Amino acid sequence: MTNAITTTARPAIERRQLNLQQQRVRAAFWFLAPMLVMLFLVAAWPLFRSIYFSFTNVTLNNLYAGEWIGFDNYLSWRTLSSGRTIWRGTLVDPAWWNAVWNTVRFSLVSVTIETILGLLVALVLNAEFKGRGLVRAAILIPWAIPTIVSAKMWSWMLNDQFGIINDMLLNLGLIDHKIAWTASVETAMVAVLIVDIWKTTPFMALLCLAGLQMIPRDIYEAAKVDGVHPLRVFFNVTLPLVRPALMVAVIFRMLDALRIFDLIYVLTPNSKATKTMSIISRENLIEFDKFAYGSAQSTLLFAIIAVFVAAYMWLGKLDLSGEGR
Amino acid sequence: MTIMDTIKSAGFYLAVAVIVLVAVFPFYYAILTSFETGTALFEVNYVPSSLDWSNYATILNNGTFPRNVLNSLFVAATTVAFALFLAVTASYALARVRFRGRGLLLMTILAVSMFPQIAVLAGLFELIRFLNIYNTPWAMILSYTIFTLPFTVWVLTTFMRDLPLEIEEAAIVDGATPWVIITKVFLPLLWPALVTTGLLAFIGAWNEFLFALTFTSSETTRTVPVAIALLSGATQHETPWGTIMAASVLVTVPLIALVLIFQRKIVAGLTAGGVKG
């Protein structure tokens, strides 16, 4: 920005440039300050307090009467006189590990299916055909519907007695009795996956489509002239070129999936089969009056996500900041 | 055209039809249900069979739903205005001024927007109690800043970075201060980006559930998603599907209309930063 003047450097000009740069940096600081103060107030400080609470025994109604109890919310043990050791804390809580497993399972399955379906939809939308704009508008609809509304819509459609999904499947002869999709332990996760995939595939498709449209068309024309099989073109040309866009889309979706809360809260409340880390943390924090214990669980979720992001960025050599362009 | 080509294009249009049907059907079915009452509700219909507006009358006349809509509008509009106000100057600094640690700062901001919200719930709960704004719209406005502010800063930064250097140079040579450059040079160019970013942030705030559920305790202070999630019937075991669907349609139709009107800009806003990085 300061190399606008390219004549032989004279001290006076250099000093002026230096002053200008200094002035800009100082202005930048003041421009950034309000945003940084705000982010500190709503993000850094609450995060710090949540982590702090996880090392105390505070309760919901009395946030200031707690004592420091170290790692007891995470793990503690006591050896009885009989020689038996009793373990306590989140890390030996089967309900917590169930939630971890549910979250991981949900995230991996949903993001995998959404990526594949999103790529397929994007490939369809990338072709030239009549009414493409309309189709693109149509797939924006699931994305635009609030999560809570889609959860309610689908829990009505998946209703065991009067739901249209059971009716369709019965008419098609795919099932012989009505399924309690959201209530039964075996199908609750499937129900959550169906709704999540329906709602988020459009987002994936749009990100993939943006990636696809940056690939120059002449590559495909060259491949066509050479008579290369379309599948080979896809795996050798399209996929490598769309990979950076895909990597970013996958991590955004993954982070969203790992913290899922609202869909499950509405669609399958209190089902052990779908309870995720966010659900169980909030339960302990707000509903069960185990504020400190819930803080420990939310801190663990934060740690898991932080490690995941760091690993992903390191392995994928991602530069999300866009500085390296 | 050979037979093979015909089959291929038929298969392609079949795929298109399936995509559209799957995307649109659930909302179509919600509209259908919202016009049904009594026993009609419990018969599965694939095409409209009745046009009964009474669910809409119920939701609009009884209960707190209109109030909840106003709450949501106020919370989302205030949050977005606040975030945009802070983000314009901040993103100018991040996009156009070189300083040490800029990349790190950008990454931190992105990280905040990707936060699991549950991780700050306990601390925010304390803060909101301390500020004495529990169960008021301000609790939501404050807490929503955690995702609207980083998002708006991020998108506006990527947008401003792509503007050519020259537009600023003339102003610098004329001795304009950074503040004048922002308000006189950048702001007029930023309007389209501001509209898109604002709209996306508005949708995010309008749809938010976890904070709204936790930081409100009475029916009159709830936002729309919480109101719909907790809408209950006369008895505990009877879910009022008709009115739930009417409420859902009411709050979703404006959203879908907005998204369709601004669809090109929204797609651009969603992919900004993401794809280019």
Coordinates of C-alpha atoms in Angstrom, one line a residue:
Chain A
M1 CA 0.0 0.0 0.0
T2 CA 2.9 2.3 0.7
N3 CA 4.7 1.6 -2.6
A4 CA 2.6 4.0 -4.6
I5 CA 5.7 6.2 -5.0
T6 CA 8.4 4.4 -6.8
T7 CA 10.9 7.1 -7.5
T8 CA 14.3 7.1 -5.9
A9 CA 13.7 7.1 -2.2
R10 CA 14.4 10.5 -0.6
P11 CA 14.5 10.8 3.2
A12 CA 11.6 13.2 3.3
I13 CA 9.3 11.0 1.3
E14 CA 10.3 8.0 3.4
R15 CA 9.5 9.8 6.6
R16 CA 6.2 10.8 5.2
Q17 CA 5.4 7.3 4.2
L18 CA 6.4 6.0 7.6
N19 CA 4.2 8.5 9.3
L20 CA 1.3 7.6 7.0
Q21 CA 1.8 3.9 7.8
Q22 CA 2.0 4.7 11.5
Q23 CA -1.1 6.8 11.3
R24 CA -3.0 4.0 9.5
V25 CA -1.9 1.4 12.0
R26 CA -3.0 3.7 14.9
A27 CA -6.4 4.2 13.2
A28 CA -6.7 0.5 12.6
F29 CA -6.2 -0.1 16.3
W30 CA -9.1 2.3 17.2
F31 CA -11.3 0.8 14.5
L32 CA -10.7 -2.7 15.9
A33 CA -11.0 -1.8 19.6
P34 CA -14.8 -1.7 20.0
M35 CA -15.2 -5.1 18.2
L36 CA -12.5 -6.7 20.3
V37 CA -13.9 -5.4 23.5
M38 CA -17.3 -6.8 22.5
L39 CA -15.9 -10.1 21.6
F40 CA -14.0 -10.3 24.8
L41 CA -17.2 -9.6 26.7
V42 CA -19.4 -12.1 25.0
A43 CA -16.9 -14.8 24.1
A44 CA -13.6 -14.8 25.9
W45 CA -14.8 -13.9 29.3
P46 CA -17.8 -16.3 29.4
L47 CA -15.6 -19.0 28.1
F48 CA -13.1 -18.4 30.8
R49 CA -15.9 -18.3 33.5
S50 CA -17.4 -21.5 32.2
I51 CA -14.0 -23.3 32.4
Y52 CA -13.5 -21.8 35.9
F53 CA -17.0 -23.0 37.0
S54 CA -16.0 -26.5 35.9
F55 CA -13.4 -26.6 38.7
T56 CA -15.8 -25.5 41.4
N57 CA -19.0 -26.7 43.0
V58 CA -21.3 -23.7 42.3
T59 CA -25.0 -24.2 41.8
L60 CA -27.4 -22.5 39.4
N61 CA -29.1 -20.4 42.1
N62 CA -25.9 -19.4 43.9
L63 CA -23.1 -18.7 41.4
Y64 CA -20.8 -17.1 43.9
A65 CA -20.9 -19.5 46.8
G66 CA -18.8 -22.2 45.2
E67 CA -15.4 -23.5 46.2
W68 CA -12.5 -24.6 44.1
I69 CA -12.6 -28.4 44.0
G70 CA -9.9 -29.0 41.3
F71 CA -10.6 -31.8 38.9
D72 CA -13.4 -33.4 40.9
N73 CA -16.1 -32.7 38.3
Y74 CA -14.0 -34.4 35.7
L75 CA -12.5 -37.3 37.7
S76 CA -12.0 -38.1 41.4
W77 CA -11.5 -41.3 43.3
R78 CA -11.7 -42.4 46.9
T79 CA -10.4 -45.7 48.3
L80 CA -12.7 -47.2 50.8
S81 CA -11.4 -48.9 53.9
S82 CA -12.3 -52.2 52.2
G83 CA -9.7 -51.4 49.6
R84 CA -12.3 -50.8 46.9
T85 CA -11.8 -47.6 44.8
I86 CA -14.8 -45.5 43.9
W87 CA -14.5 -43.4 40.8
R88 CA -16.6 -40.3 40.2
G89 CA -16.9 -37.5 37.7
T90 CA -17.8 -37.0 34.0
L91 CA -15.0 -39.0 32.7
V92 CA -16.4 -42.2 34.3
D93 CA -20.0 -41.3 33.6
P94 CA -21.6 -43.7 31.2
A95 CA -24.2 -41.1 30.2
W96 CA -21.4 -38.7 29.1
W97 CA -19.7 -41.3 27.0
N98 CA -23.0 -42.3 25.5
A99 CA -23.4 -38.6 24.5
V100 CA -19.9 -38.4 23.1
W101 CA -20.5 -41.6 21.0
N102 CA -23.9 -40.2 19.8
T103 CA -22.3 -36.9 18.8
V104 CA -19.4 -38.5 17.0
R105 CA -21.6 -41.0 15.2
F106 CA -24.1 -38.3 14.2
S107 CA -21.4 -36.0 12.9
L108 CA -19.5 -38.5 10.9
V109 CA -22.5 -40.1 9.3
S110 CA -24.4 -36.8 8.6
V111 CA -21.4 -34.9 7.2
T112 CA -20.3 -37.9 5.0
I113 CA -23.8 -38.3 3.5
E114 CA -24.3 -34.5 3.1
T115 CA -20.9 -34.2 1.3
I116 CA -21.7 -36.9 -1.1
L117 CA -25.3 -35.8 -1.8
G118 CA -24.2 -32.1 -1.9
L119 CA -21.6 -32.9 -4.5
L120 CA -24.1 -34.9 -6.6
V121 CA -26.7 -32.1 -6.4
A122 CA -24.0 -29.6 -7.3
L123 CA -23.0 -31.6 -10.3
V124 CA -26.6 -31.7 -11.5
L125 CA -26.9 -27.9 -11.0
N126 CA -23.7 -27.3 -12.8
A127 CA -25.1 -28.7 -16.0
E128 CA -26.8 -26.3 -18.3
F129 CA -30.6 -27.0 -18.5
K130 CA -33.9 -25.2 -18.7
G131 CA -35.2 -24.1 -15.4
R132 CA -31.9 -24.4 -13.5
G133 CA -32.6 -21.1 -11.7
L134 CA -35.9 -22.5 -10.4
V135 CA -34.2 -25.7 -9.2
R136 CA -31.6 -23.7 -7.4
A137 CA -34.3 -21.6 -5.7
A138 CA -36.1 -24.8 -4.7
I139 CA -33.1 -26.3 -2.9
L140 CA -32.6 -23.1 -1.0
I141 CA -35.9 -23.6 0.7
P142 CA -34.8 -26.3 3.2
W143 CA -31.9 -24.1 4.1
A144 CA -34.1 -21.0 4.7
I145 CA -36.5 -22.8 7.0
P146 CA -35.6 -22.3 10.7
T147 CA -34.2 -25.5 12.3
I148 CA -37.0 -25.5 14.9
V149 CA -39.7 -25.3 12.2
S150 CA -38.1 -28.1 10.2
A151 CA -37.8 -30.2 13.3
K152 CA -41.6 -29.7 14.0
M153 CA -42.5 -30.3 10.3
W154 CA -40.6 -33.5 10.2
S155 CA -41.8 -34.8 13.6
W156 CA -45.3 -34.4 12.2
M157 CA -44.4 -36.2 9.0
L158 CA -42.6 -38.9 11.0
N159 CA -45.5 -39.2 13.5
D160 CA -46.1 -42.9 14.2
Q161 CA -49.9 -42.9 13.9
F162 CA -50.8 -40.1 11.5
G163 CA -47.4 -39.4 9.8
I164 CA -47.2 -39.3 6.0
I165 CA -43.8 -41.0 5.9
N166 CA -45.3 -44.2 7.4
D167 CA -48.2 -43.9 5.1
M168 CA -46.0 -43.6 2.0
L169 CA -43.8 -46.5 3.1
L170 CA -46.8 -48.7 3.8
N171 CA -48.3 -47.9 0.4
L172 CA -45.1 -48.7 -1.3
G173 CA -44.9 -52.0 0.6
L174 CA -41.5 -51.2 2.1
I175 CA -42.7 -51.7 5.7
D176 CA -45.5 -53.8 7.1
H177 CA -46.2 -51.9 10.3
K178 CA -46.0 -48.3 11.4
I179 CA -42.7 -47.3 12.8
A180 CA -42.4 -45.0 15.8
W181 CA -39.5 -43.1 14.2
T182 CA -38.7 -40.5 16.8
A183 CA -39.8 -42.5 19.9
S184 CA -38.1 -45.9 19.4
V185 CA -34.5 -46.2 20.4
E186 CA -33.5 -48.0 17.1
T187 CA -34.8 -45.3 14.8
A188 CA -34.4 -42.1 16.7
M189 CA -30.9 -41.4 15.3
V190 CA -32.1 -42.3 11.8
A191 CA -34.9 -39.7 12.2
V192 CA -32.4 -37.0 13.3
L193 CA -30.1 -37.9 10.4
I194 CA -32.9 -37.7 7.9
V195 CA -33.9 -34.2 9.0
D196 CA -30.4 -32.9 9.3
I197 CA -29.4 -34.2 5.9
W198 CA -32.5 -32.8 4.3
K199 CA -31.8 -29.4 5.9
T200 CA -28.1 -29.1 5.3
T201 CA -27.4 -30.8 2.0
P202 CA -28.5 -27.6 0.1
F203 CA -25.7 -25.6 2.0
M204 CA -23.2 -28.2 1.0
A205 CA -24.5 -28.2 -2.6
L206 CA -24.2 -24.5 -2.9
L207 CA -20.6 -24.5 -1.6
C208 CA -19.7 -27.3 -3.9
L209 CA -21.4 -25.5 -6.8
A210 CA -19.4 -22.4 -6.2
G211 CA -16.2 -24.6 -6.3
L212 CA -17.3 -26.3 -9.5
Q213 CA -18.1 -23.0 -11.2
M214 CA -14.5 -21.9 -10.7
I215 CA -13.2 -24.8 -12.8
P216 CA -12.6 -23.5 -16.4
R217 CA -14.9 -25.0 -18.9
D218 CA -12.2 -25.6 -21.5
I219 CA -10.7 -28.4 -19.4
Y220 CA -14.0 -30.4 -19.9
E221 CA -14.0 -29.6 -23.5
A222 CA -10.5 -30.9 -24.0
A223 CA -11.4 -34.1 -22.1
K224 CA -14.5 -34.5 -24.3
V225 CA -12.4 -34.1 -27.5
D226 CA -9.9 -36.6 -26.2
G227 CA -12.8 -39.0 -25.5
V228 CA -12.0 -39.4 -21.7
H229 CA -14.7 -41.3 -19.8
P230 CA -16.9 -38.9 -17.7
L231 CA -16.1 -40.9 -14.5
R232 CA -12.4 -40.5 -15.1
V233 CA -12.9 -36.8 -15.7
F234 CA -14.7 -36.6 -12.4
F235 CA -12.1 -38.4 -10.3
N236 CA -9.0 -37.0 -12.1
V237 CA -10.1 -33.4 -12.8
T238 CA -13.2 -32.3 -11.0
L239 CA -12.5 -33.8 -7.6
P240 CA -8.9 -32.6 -7.2
L241 CA -9.9 -29.1 -8.3
V242 CA -13.0 -28.8 -6.1
R243 CA -11.1 -30.3 -3.1
P244 CA -10.1 -27.0 -1.4
A245 CA -13.6 -25.8 -1.5
L246 CA -14.9 -29.2 -0.3
M247 CA -12.4 -29.2 2.6
V248 CA -13.6 -25.9 3.9
A249 CA -17.2 -26.9 3.5
V250 CA -16.6 -30.1 5.4
I251 CA -15.0 -28.5 8.4
F252 CA -17.7 -25.9 8.7
R253 CA -20.4 -28.6 8.6
M254 CA -18.4 -30.8 11.0
L255 CA -18.1 -28.0 13.6
D256 CA -21.8 -27.4 13.2
A257 CA -22.7 -31.1 13.6
L258 CA -20.5 -31.5 16.7
R259 CA -22.4 -28.8 18.6
I260 CA -25.9 -29.9 17.4
F261 CA -28.6 -29.0 19.9
D262 CA -31.9 -27.5 18.6
L263 CA -32.9 -30.2 16.1
I264 CA -32.5 -33.0 18.7
Y265 CA -34.1 -31.0 21.5
V266 CA -37.3 -30.7 19.5
L267 CA -37.3 -33.9 17.4
T268 CA -36.3 -36.6 19.9
P269 CA -36.5 -35.0 23.4
N270 CA -35.2 -37.3 26.2
S271 CA -34.2 -40.1 23.9
K272 CA -31.0 -41.7 25.1
A273 CA -30.2 -42.8 21.6
T274 CA -29.7 -39.2 20.4
K275 CA -28.6 -37.3 23.4
T276 CA -25.5 -35.3 22.3
M277 CA -22.8 -33.5 24.2
S278 CA -24.6 -30.2 23.9
I279 CA -27.9 -31.6 25.1
I280 CA -26.4 -33.4 28.1
S281 CA -24.4 -30.3 29.1
R282 CA -27.4 -28.0 29.0
E283 CA -29.5 -30.6 30.9
N284 CA -27.0 -30.6 33.8
L285 CA -26.3 -26.8 33.6
I286 CA -29.9 -25.6 33.7
E287 CA -32.4 -28.4 34.4
F288 CA -30.7 -30.8 36.8
D289 CA -29.0 -28.1 39.0
K290 CA -25.6 -29.6 38.4
F291 CA -24.2 -26.3 37.1
A292 CA -20.5 -27.1 37.8
Y293 CA -20.8 -30.6 36.4
G294 CA -22.5 -29.3 33.2
S295 CA -19.7 -26.7 32.9
A296 CA -17.2 -29.5 33.0
Q297 CA -19.0 -31.3 30.2
S298 CA -19.3 -28.1 28.1
T299 CA -15.6 -27.5 28.6
L300 CA -14.8 -31.0 27.4
L301 CA -16.9 -30.4 24.3
F302 CA -14.9 -27.2 23.7
A303 CA -11.6 -29.0 24.1
I304 CA -12.7 -31.8 21.7
I305 CA -13.7 -29.3 19.1
A306 CA -10.5 -27.3 19.5
V307 CA -8.3 -30.4 19.1
F308 CA -10.4 -31.5 16.1
V309 CA -10.0 -28.1 14.4
A310 CA -6.3 -28.0 15.1
A311 CA -5.7 -31.5 13.7
Y312 CA -7.8 -30.8 10.6
M313 CA -6.1 -27.6 9.8
W314 CA -2.7 -29.1 10.3
L315 CA -3.4 -32.3 8.3
G316 CA -5.2 -30.5 5.5
K317 CA -2.7 -27.5 5.4
L318 CA -5.7 -25.2 5.3
D319 CA -5.3 -21.5 5.3
L320 CA -8.7 -20.2 6.3
S321 CA -7.6 -16.7 6.9
G322 CA -7.1 -16.0 3.2
E323 CA -3.8 -14.2 4.0
G324 CA -1.7 -16.4 1.9
R325 CA -3.4 -15.6 -1.3
Chain B
M1 CA -30.4 -38.4 -30.9
T2 CA -29.7 -42.0 -30.1
I3 CA -31.8 -44.1 -27.6
M4 CA -28.8 -43.9 -25.2
D5 CA -28.9 -40.1 -25.2
T6 CA -32.7 -40.1 -24.6
I7 CA -32.3 -42.4 -21.6
K8 CA -29.5 -40.3 -20.3
S9 CA -31.4 -37.0 -20.5
A10 CA -34.5 -38.8 -19.0
G11 CA -32.4 -40.0 -16.1
F12 CA -31.0 -36.5 -15.7
Y13 CA -34.5 -34.9 -15.5
L14 CA -35.6 -37.6 -13.2
A15 CA -32.8 -36.7 -10.8
V16 CA -33.7 -33.0 -11.1
A17 CA -37.4 -33.9 -10.3
V18 CA -36.4 -35.9 -7.3
I19 CA -34.2 -33.1 -5.9
V20 CA -37.0 -30.5 -6.3
L21 CA -39.6 -32.8 -4.8
V22 CA -37.5 -33.8 -1.8
A23 CA -36.6 -30.1 -1.2
V24 CA -40.1 -28.7 -1.4
F25 CA -42.4 -31.5 -0.2
P26 CA -42.0 -31.1 3.6
F27 CA -42.9 -27.4 3.5
Y28 CA -45.8 -28.1 1.1
Y29 CA -47.1 -30.7 3.5
A30 CA -46.8 -28.2 6.4
I31 CA -48.9 -25.7 4.5
L32 CA -51.4 -28.5 3.7
T33 CA -51.6 -29.4 7.4
S34 CA -52.0 -25.8 8.5
F35 CA -55.4 -25.7 6.7
E36 CA -56.8 -28.8 8.4
T37 CA -58.6 -29.1 11.7
G38 CA -60.4 -31.8 13.7
T39 CA -60.5 -35.2 12.1
A40 CA -59.2 -34.0 8.7
L41 CA -55.9 -33.5 10.5
F42 CA -55.5 -37.2 11.2
E43 CA -56.2 -38.4 7.7
V44 CA -53.1 -38.5 5.4
N45 CA -53.7 -36.3 2.4
Y46 CA -51.3 -35.7 -0.5
V47 CA -53.3 -33.0 -2.2
P48 CA -55.2 -30.1 -0.5
S49 CA -58.6 -31.2 0.8
S50 CA -59.7 -28.4 3.0
L51 CA -59.1 -24.7 3.3
D52 CA -59.8 -23.9 6.9
W53 CA -58.2 -20.7 8.2
S54 CA -59.1 -21.4 11.9
N55 CA -55.6 -22.6 12.8
Y56 CA -54.3 -19.2 11.7
A57 CA -57.0 -17.4 13.6
T58 CA -56.2 -19.4 16.7
I59 CA -52.5 -18.7 16.6
L60 CA -52.9 -15.0 15.9
N61 CA -55.7 -14.2 18.3
N62 CA -55.0 -16.4 21.3
G63 CA -51.8 -16.7 23.3
T64 CA -48.6 -14.8 23.0
F65 CA -47.6 -15.7 19.4
P66 CA -47.9 -12.1 18.0
R67 CA -45.9 -10.9 20.9
N68 CA -43.2 -13.5 20.2
V69 CA -43.0 -12.4 16.6
L70 CA -42.4 -8.8 17.7
N71 CA -39.7 -10.0 20.2
S72 CA -37.9 -11.9 17.4
L73 CA -38.1 -8.9 15.1
F74 CA -36.7 -6.6 17.7
V75 CA -34.0 -8.9 18.8
A76 CA -32.8 -9.8 15.3
A77 CA -33.0 -6.2 14.0
T78 CA -31.1 -4.7 16.9
T79 CA -28.5 -7.5 16.9
V80 CA -27.8 -7.0 13.2
A81 CA -27.6 -3.2 13.4
F82 CA -25.2 -3.4 16.3
A83 CA -23.0 -6.0 14.6
L84 CA -22.9 -4.1 11.3
F85 CA -22.0 -0.9 13.0
L86 CA -19.0 -2.5 14.8
A87 CA -18.0 -4.6 11.8
V88 CA -17.7 -1.9 9.1
T89 CA -14.7 -0.1 10.8
A90 CA -13.2 -3.3 12.1
S91 CA -13.2 -5.0 8.7
Y92 CA -11.7 -1.9 7.1
A93 CA -8.8 -2.3 9.5
L94 CA -8.5 -6.0 8.8
A95 CA -8.8 -5.8 5.1
R96 CA -6.9 -2.6 4.1
V97 CA -4.2 -2.0 6.8
R98 CA -1.1 -4.1 7.2
F99 CA -0.1 -4.8 10.7
R100 CA 1.6 -7.5 12.7
G101 CA -0.7 -10.4 13.8
R102 CA -3.4 -9.6 11.4
G103 CA -3.7 -13.2 10.2
L104 CA -3.8 -14.5 13.7
L105 CA -6.5 -12.0 14.6
L106 CA -8.6 -13.1 11.6
M107 CA -8.2 -16.7 12.6
T108 CA -9.3 -15.9 16.1
I109 CA -12.4 -14.1 14.9
L110 CA -13.3 -17.1 12.6
A111 CA -12.7 -19.4 15.6
V112 CA -15.2 -17.5 17.7
S113 CA -17.9 -17.8 15.1
M114 CA -17.3 -21.5 15.0
F115 CA -17.6 -21.8 18.8
P116 CA -19.8 -24.4 20.3
Q117 CA -22.3 -22.1 22.0
I118 CA -22.8 -24.4 24.9
A119 CA -19.2 -23.8 25.9
V120 CA -20.0 -20.2 26.9
L121 CA -23.5 -20.8 28.2
A122 CA -22.5 -21.0 31.9
G123 CA -20.4 -17.8 31.7
L124 CA -23.0 -16.0 29.7
F125 CA -25.7 -17.0 32.1
E126 CA -23.6 -15.4 34.9
L127 CA -23.0 -12.3 32.9
I128 CA -26.6 -11.9 32.0
R129 CA -27.6 -12.3 35.7
F130 CA -25.0 -9.8 36.7
L131 CA -26.2 -7.2 34.2
N132 CA -29.8 -7.9 35.3
I133 CA -31.1 -8.5 31.8
Y134 CA -32.2 -12.1 32.3
N135 CA -35.6 -12.7 30.7
T136 CA -35.4 -9.5 28.6
P137 CA -34.7 -9.1 24.8
W138 CA -31.3 -7.6 25.8
A139 CA -30.1 -11.0 27.0
M140 CA -30.6 -12.3 23.5
I141 CA -29.1 -9.2 21.8
L142 CA -26.0 -9.4 23.9
S143 CA -25.5 -13.2 23.5
Y144 CA -26.2 -13.2 19.7
T145 CA -23.3 -10.9 19.2
I146 CA -21.1 -13.9 19.7
F147 CA -22.0 -15.3 16.3
T148 CA -23.3 -12.3 14.3
L149 CA -20.3 -10.1 15.0
P150 CA -17.5 -12.5 13.8
F151 CA -19.6 -13.5 10.9
T152 CA -20.2 -9.9 9.7
V153 CA -16.6 -8.9 10.2
W154 CA -15.4 -12.0 8.3
V155 CA -17.7 -11.5 5.3
L156 CA -17.1 -7.8 5.1
T157 CA -13.3 -8.3 5.4
T158 CA -13.2 -10.7 2.4
F159 CA -15.4 -8.3 0.4
M160 CA -13.3 -5.2 1.2
R161 CA -10.0 -7.1 0.5
D162 CA -11.2 -7.7 -3.1
L163 CA -11.8 -4.0 -3.8
P164 CA -9.0 -2.5 -6.0
L165 CA -6.2 -0.5 -4.3
E166 CA -6.6 2.5 -6.6
I167 CA -9.9 3.6 -5.1
E168 CA -8.2 4.3 -1.8
E169 CA -4.9 5.7 -3.2
A170 CA -6.4 8.9 -4.5
A171 CA -8.0 9.6 -1.2
I172 CA -4.7 8.9 0.6
V173 CA -2.8 11.3 -1.7
D174 CA -5.4 13.9 -1.0
G175 CA -4.6 13.5 2.7
A176 CA -7.9 11.9 3.8
T177 CA -7.9 10.3 7.2
P178 CA -8.9 6.6 7.5
W179 CA -12.3 7.6 9.0
V180 CA -13.0 9.8 5.9
I181 CA -11.9 7.0 3.6
I182 CA -14.3 4.6 5.3
T183 CA -17.3 6.8 5.3
K184 CA -16.8 8.6 1.9
V185 CA -15.0 5.9 -0.2
F186 CA -15.9 2.5 1.1
L187 CA -19.4 2.9 2.6
P188 CA -21.0 3.7 -0.8
L189 CA -19.3 0.7 -2.3
L190 CA -20.2 -1.5 0.6
W191 CA -24.0 -1.3 0.5
P192 CA -24.7 -4.5 -1.5
A193 CA -22.4 -6.4 0.9
L194 CA -24.0 -4.8 3.9
V195 CA -27.5 -5.9 2.7
T196 CA -26.4 -9.5 2.1
T197 CA -24.4 -9.8 5.3
G198 CA -27.1 -8.1 7.3
L199 CA -29.7 -10.5 5.9
L200 CA -27.7 -13.6 6.7
A201 CA -27.0 -12.4 10.2
F202 CA -30.7 -11.6 10.6
I203 CA -31.7 -15.1 9.6
G204 CA -29.1 -16.5 12.0
A205 CA -30.5 -14.4 14.9
W206 CA -34.1 -15.1 13.9
N207 CA -33.5 -18.8 14.0
E208 CA -31.3 -19.0 17.2
F209 CA -32.7 -21.4 19.8
L210 CA -30.2 -22.4 22.6
F211 CA -29.7 -19.0 24.0
A212 CA -33.3 -17.9 23.6
L213 CA -34.5 -21.0 25.4
T214 CA -32.0 -20.6 28.3
F215 CA -32.2 -16.8 28.8
T216 CA -36.0 -16.5 28.8
S217 CA -38.4 -17.8 31.4
S218 CA -41.9 -16.4 30.5
E219 CA -44.1 -16.9 27.5
T220 CA -44.2 -13.1 26.7
T221 CA -40.4 -12.8 26.4
R222 CA -39.9 -15.9 24.2
T223 CA -38.7 -15.5 20.6
V224 CA -40.5 -17.3 17.8
P225 CA -38.4 -20.6 17.7
V226 CA -38.8 -21.1 21.4
A227 CA -42.5 -20.3 21.2
I228 CA -43.0 -22.9 18.4
A229 CA -40.9 -25.5 20.1
L230 CA -42.9 -25.2 23.4
L231 CA -46.3 -24.7 21.9
S232 CA -48.6 -27.1 23.7
G233 CA -52.2 -28.1 23.5
A234 CA -55.0 -28.3 25.9
T235 CA -53.6 -31.4 27.5
Q236 CA -50.1 -32.5 27.8
H237 CA -50.5 -35.5 25.5
E238 CA -52.2 -33.7 22.8
T239 CA -49.9 -31.9 20.4
P240 CA -51.7 -29.1 18.4
W241 CA -50.2 -30.0 15.1
G242 CA -52.6 -27.7 13.1
T243 CA -51.6 -24.5 15.0
I244 CA -47.9 -25.5 15.1
M245 CA -47.9 -25.8 11.4
A246 CA -49.8 -22.5 11.0
A247 CA -47.3 -20.7 13.2
S248 CA -44.4 -22.4 11.3
V249 CA -45.8 -21.3 7.9
L250 CA -46.3 -17.8 9.1
V251 CA -42.7 -17.3 10.2
T252 CA -41.2 -19.2 7.3
V253 CA -43.0 -17.6 4.4
P254 CA -41.3 -14.2 4.8
L255 CA -38.0 -15.9 5.3
I256 CA -38.3 -18.0 2.1
A257 CA -39.5 -14.9 0.2
L258 CA -36.4 -12.9 1.3
V259 CA -34.1 -15.7 0.5
L260 CA -35.5 -16.2 -3.0
I261 CA -35.4 -12.5 -3.7
F262 CA -31.8 -12.2 -2.6
Q263 CA -30.7 -15.7 -3.7
R264 CA -27.8 -14.7 -5.9
K265 CA -26.4 -12.4 -3.2
I266 CA -26.9 -14.9 -0.5
V267 CA -25.1 -17.6 -2.3
A268 CA -22.2 -15.2 -2.9
G269 CA -22.2 -14.2 0.8
L270 CA -22.3 -17.8 2.0
T271 CA -19.3 -18.8 -0.2
A272 CA -17.3 -15.6 0.5
G273 CA -14.2 -16.5 2.4
G274 CA -15.1 -20.2 2.4
V275 CA -14.3 -21.1 -1.1
K276 CA -11.6 -18.5 -1.8
G277 CA -9.5 -19.4 1.2

